[in-house]
Amino acid sequence: MKHKIAPSILSADFANLERDVVMINNSNADYIHVDVMDGVFVPNISLGLPIVKAINKVAQKPLDVHLMIVKPENYIVEFKNAGASILTVHFEASTHLHRTVFAIKENGMKAGVALNPHTPIYLLKDIIKDIDLVCLMSVNPGFGGQKFIENTYSKVAELKEMITIQNSNAMIEIDGGVTFDNYKKLINGGADVLVAGNTVFASSNPLETINLLKKQ
Ligand code: DX5
Ligand code: ZN
């Protein structure tokens, strides 16, 4: 399967949000990655439901919404109504993850589960068949533009093996510090979706950067 690219809107110019969403529409990107942070689960506050709705008004690509919030189960219907296609909750924030995953799917969205860098892959053993996407955090969540954590490569390999053994359809998404130095190794290791914030939006030609990240 050809890998997918999900530019992260966190690195966009929020004063020119429409312009940046239109740029993604016109690009070869597959999803728009939207980072929602509550200042409790992570030490930063980014954007919430009204902004997701505003992005969705302009977006022509599916919204891949990454919730970095406590009690994500309380906002499933709201994010569906705001336009999310994929809704990802953190393993560390979800006491009743199985219930939350099924509630996301019952609301017609793909269900994603994100793991912080310290959270081991084996904890997904009893849920991997039920989820559509695993988001491996390759930085500590909260901020764009951080350095890639190298231990992610071995997590990709372990996750890929679990997915194969259990015949799961889950996609592997890598979030944080994706650059031209590591994207090929990640794809070759089994990553299906690469999130890219700083690499896309800090470049002088974001459209061309997305093209290059789509190359095998
Ligand atoms: C970090 C966010 C990421 C972030 C990635 O908490 O979940 O999606 O936007 O940004 P870069 O690609 O700049 O590391
Ligand atoms: Zn993210």
Coordinates of C-alpha atoms and ligand atoms in Angstrom, one line a residue:
M1 CA 0.0 0.0 0.0
K2 CA 1.3 3.5 -0.9
H3 CA 1.9 5.5 2.3
K4 CA -0.2 8.5 3.1
I5 CA 0.9 12.0 4.2
A6 CA -1.0 14.1 6.7
P7 CA 0.2 17.7 7.1
S8 CA -0.3 18.9 10.6
I9 CA -2.3 22.1 10.8
L10 CA -0.7 22.9 14.1
S11 CA 2.2 24.3 12.2
A12 CA 0.0 26.4 9.8
D13 CA -0.4 30.1 10.1
F14 CA -3.6 30.5 12.1
A15 CA -4.1 34.0 10.8
N16 CA -4.2 32.5 7.3
L17 CA -5.9 29.2 8.1
E18 CA -8.1 29.2 5.0
R19 CA -5.0 29.7 2.8
D20 CA -3.1 26.9 4.4
V21 CA -6.1 24.5 4.2
V22 CA -6.5 25.3 0.5
M23 CA -2.8 24.6 0.0
I24 CA -3.4 21.1 1.5
N25 CA -6.5 20.7 -0.7
N26 CA -4.4 21.4 -3.8
S27 CA -1.5 19.1 -2.7
N28 CA -0.9 15.4 -2.9
A29 CA -1.6 15.0 0.8
D30 CA -4.1 12.4 1.9
Y31 CA -5.4 13.8 5.2
I32 CA -5.4 17.0 7.2
H33 CA -4.0 16.2 10.7
V34 CA -5.7 18.4 13.4
D35 CA -4.1 18.4 16.8
V36 CA -6.5 19.2 19.7
M37 CA -4.8 20.0 23.0
D38 CA -6.5 20.8 26.3
G39 CA -3.6 22.1 28.5
V40 CA -4.2 19.2 30.9
F41 CA -3.3 16.0 29.0
V42 CA -0.4 17.9 27.4
P43 CA 1.3 21.2 28.5
N44 CA -0.1 23.2 25.6
I45 CA -3.5 24.5 24.4
S46 CA -4.0 24.5 20.6
L47 CA -7.5 24.6 19.1
G48 CA -11.0 23.2 19.8
L49 CA -14.3 22.4 18.2
P50 CA -15.1 25.8 16.5
I51 CA -11.7 25.8 14.7
V52 CA -12.2 22.1 13.6
K53 CA -15.6 23.1 12.2
A54 CA -14.0 26.1 10.4
I55 CA -11.3 23.9 8.9
N56 CA -13.9 21.4 7.8
K57 CA -15.8 24.1 5.9
V58 CA -12.8 24.6 3.6
A59 CA -11.2 21.1 3.7
Q60 CA -11.5 18.7 0.8
K61 CA -9.4 16.0 2.4
P62 CA -10.5 13.9 5.4
L63 CA -9.8 15.3 8.8
D64 CA -7.5 13.1 10.9
V65 CA -8.3 14.5 14.4
H66 CA -5.8 13.8 17.1
L67 CA -7.2 14.4 20.6
M68 CA -4.6 15.2 23.2
I69 CA -7.3 15.7 25.9
V70 CA -8.5 14.0 29.0
K71 CA -11.8 12.3 28.9
P72 CA -11.9 12.1 25.1
E73 CA -15.0 9.8 25.4
N74 CA -17.1 12.9 26.3
Y75 CA -16.6 14.6 22.9
I76 CA -17.1 11.9 20.3
V77 CA -20.3 13.1 18.9
E78 CA -19.1 16.7 18.9
F79 CA -16.0 15.8 16.8
K80 CA -18.1 13.8 14.4
N81 CA -20.4 16.8 14.0
A82 CA -17.3 19.0 13.5
G83 CA -16.2 16.9 10.6
A84 CA -13.7 14.3 11.9
S85 CA -13.2 11.3 9.6
I86 CA -10.6 9.7 11.8
L87 CA -10.8 10.3 15.6
T88 CA -7.7 9.3 17.6
V89 CA -7.7 9.2 21.4
H90 CA -4.7 8.6 23.6
F91 CA -4.3 5.2 25.3
E92 CA -3.0 7.0 28.4
A93 CA -6.2 9.1 28.6
S94 CA -8.7 6.3 28.0
T95 CA -9.7 4.1 31.0
H96 CA -12.4 2.3 29.0
L97 CA -10.6 2.3 25.7
H98 CA -12.7 -0.6 24.2
R99 CA -15.9 1.3 24.8
T100 CA -14.5 4.5 23.4
V101 CA -13.2 2.8 20.3
F102 CA -16.6 1.3 19.6
A103 CA -18.4 4.6 20.2
I104 CA -16.1 6.3 17.7
K105 CA -16.9 3.6 15.1
E106 CA -20.6 3.6 15.9
N107 CA -20.5 7.3 15.0
G108 CA -19.2 6.5 11.6
M109 CA -15.6 7.5 12.1
K110 CA -12.4 5.5 11.9
A111 CA -11.0 4.9 15.4
G112 CA -7.4 5.7 16.2
V113 CA -5.4 5.0 19.3
A114 CA -2.2 7.1 20.1
L115 CA 0.7 5.9 22.2
N116 CA 3.1 8.2 23.9
P117 CA 6.8 7.5 23.4
H118 CA 7.0 5.6 26.7
T119 CA 3.9 3.4 26.2
P120 CA 4.8 -0.1 25.0
I121 CA 3.2 -1.7 22.0
Y122 CA 2.2 -4.9 23.8
L123 CA -0.6 -3.0 25.6
L124 CA -2.5 -3.0 22.3
K125 CA -2.6 -6.8 22.1
D126 CA -6.3 -7.1 23.1
I127 CA -7.6 -4.1 21.1
I128 CA -5.5 -4.1 17.9
K129 CA -8.2 -6.0 15.8
D130 CA -10.8 -3.4 16.7
I131 CA -8.9 -0.3 15.7
D132 CA -8.4 1.4 12.4
L133 CA -5.2 3.3 13.2
V134 CA -2.4 3.4 15.7
C135 CA -0.7 6.7 16.1
L136 CA 2.8 6.2 17.4
M137 CA 4.0 9.4 19.0
S138 CA 7.6 9.9 17.9
V139 CA 7.9 13.0 20.1
N140 CA 6.3 13.9 23.5
P141 CA 3.0 15.3 22.4
G142 CA 2.3 19.0 22.9
F143 CA 4.4 20.9 20.4
G144 CA 5.4 20.9 16.8
G145 CA 9.0 21.0 15.6
Q146 CA 10.5 18.6 18.1
K147 CA 13.3 16.1 17.5
F148 CA 12.3 12.6 16.4
I149 CA 12.8 9.9 19.0
E150 CA 14.8 7.0 17.5
N151 CA 13.2 4.3 19.6
T152 CA 10.2 4.7 17.3
Y153 CA 11.7 2.4 14.6
S154 CA 11.7 -0.6 16.9
K155 CA 8.1 0.2 18.0
V156 CA 7.0 0.3 14.3
A157 CA 8.6 -3.2 13.8
E158 CA 6.9 -4.6 16.9
L159 CA 3.5 -3.1 16.0
K160 CA 3.8 -4.3 12.4
E161 CA 4.4 -7.8 13.6
M162 CA 1.4 -7.6 16.0
I163 CA -0.8 -6.3 13.2
T164 CA 0.3 -9.1 10.8
I165 CA -0.1 -11.9 13.4
Q166 CA -3.6 -10.8 14.4
N167 CA -4.6 -10.0 10.9
S168 CA -5.6 -6.5 11.9
N169 CA -6.4 -3.7 9.4
A170 CA -4.9 -1.0 11.6
M171 CA -2.8 1.6 9.8
I172 CA 0.4 2.7 11.5
E173 CA 0.7 6.5 11.8
I174 CA 3.9 8.3 12.9
D175 CA 3.5 11.6 14.5
G176 CA 6.3 14.0 15.4
G177 CA 9.7 15.0 14.0
V178 CA 9.1 13.4 10.6
T179 CA 11.7 14.9 8.2
F180 CA 13.5 14.0 4.9
D181 CA 16.1 12.3 7.1
N182 CA 13.8 9.6 8.5
Y183 CA 10.7 9.3 6.3
K184 CA 12.0 6.6 4.0
K185 CA 13.2 4.4 6.9
L186 CA 9.7 4.8 8.5
I187 CA 7.9 3.8 5.3
N188 CA 10.2 0.9 4.7
G189 CA 9.7 -0.3 8.3
G190 CA 5.9 -0.4 7.8
A191 CA 4.5 3.0 8.5
D192 CA 1.3 3.8 6.5
V193 CA 0.7 7.4 7.4
L194 CA 3.3 10.1 8.1
V195 CA 2.2 13.3 9.9
A196 CA 4.4 16.3 9.0
G197 CA 4.0 19.7 10.6
N198 CA 7.2 21.7 10.6
T199 CA 8.7 19.9 7.6
V200 CA 5.8 21.0 5.4
F201 CA 4.9 24.4 6.8
A202 CA 8.5 25.7 7.5
S203 CA 9.5 24.8 4.0
S204 CA 9.7 27.5 1.2
N205 CA 7.5 25.3 -1.1
P206 CA 5.0 23.2 1.0
L207 CA 3.4 21.7 -2.1
E208 CA 6.7 20.4 -3.4
T209 CA 7.7 19.2 0.1
I210 CA 4.4 17.1 0.3
N211 CA 5.2 15.7 -3.2
L212 CA 8.7 14.7 -2.1
L213 CA 7.3 13.1 1.1
K214 CA 4.9 11.0 -1.0
K215 CA 7.9 9.5 -3.0
Q216 CA 8.9 6.0 -1.9
Ligands
DX5_1 C1 2.6 17.0 18.5 C2 1.5 16.8 17.5 C3 2.0 16.6 16.1 C4 2.8 17.8 15.6 C5 3.8 17.3 14.7 O1 2.0 16.9 19.8 O2 0.7 15.7 17.8 O3 1.0 16.3 15.2 O4 2.0 18.7 14.9 O5 4.6 18.4 14.3 P1 6.1 18.2 13.7 O6 5.9 17.4 12.4 O7 6.5 19.5 13.5 O8 6.9 17.4 14.7
ZN2 ZN -0.7 14.9 16.2

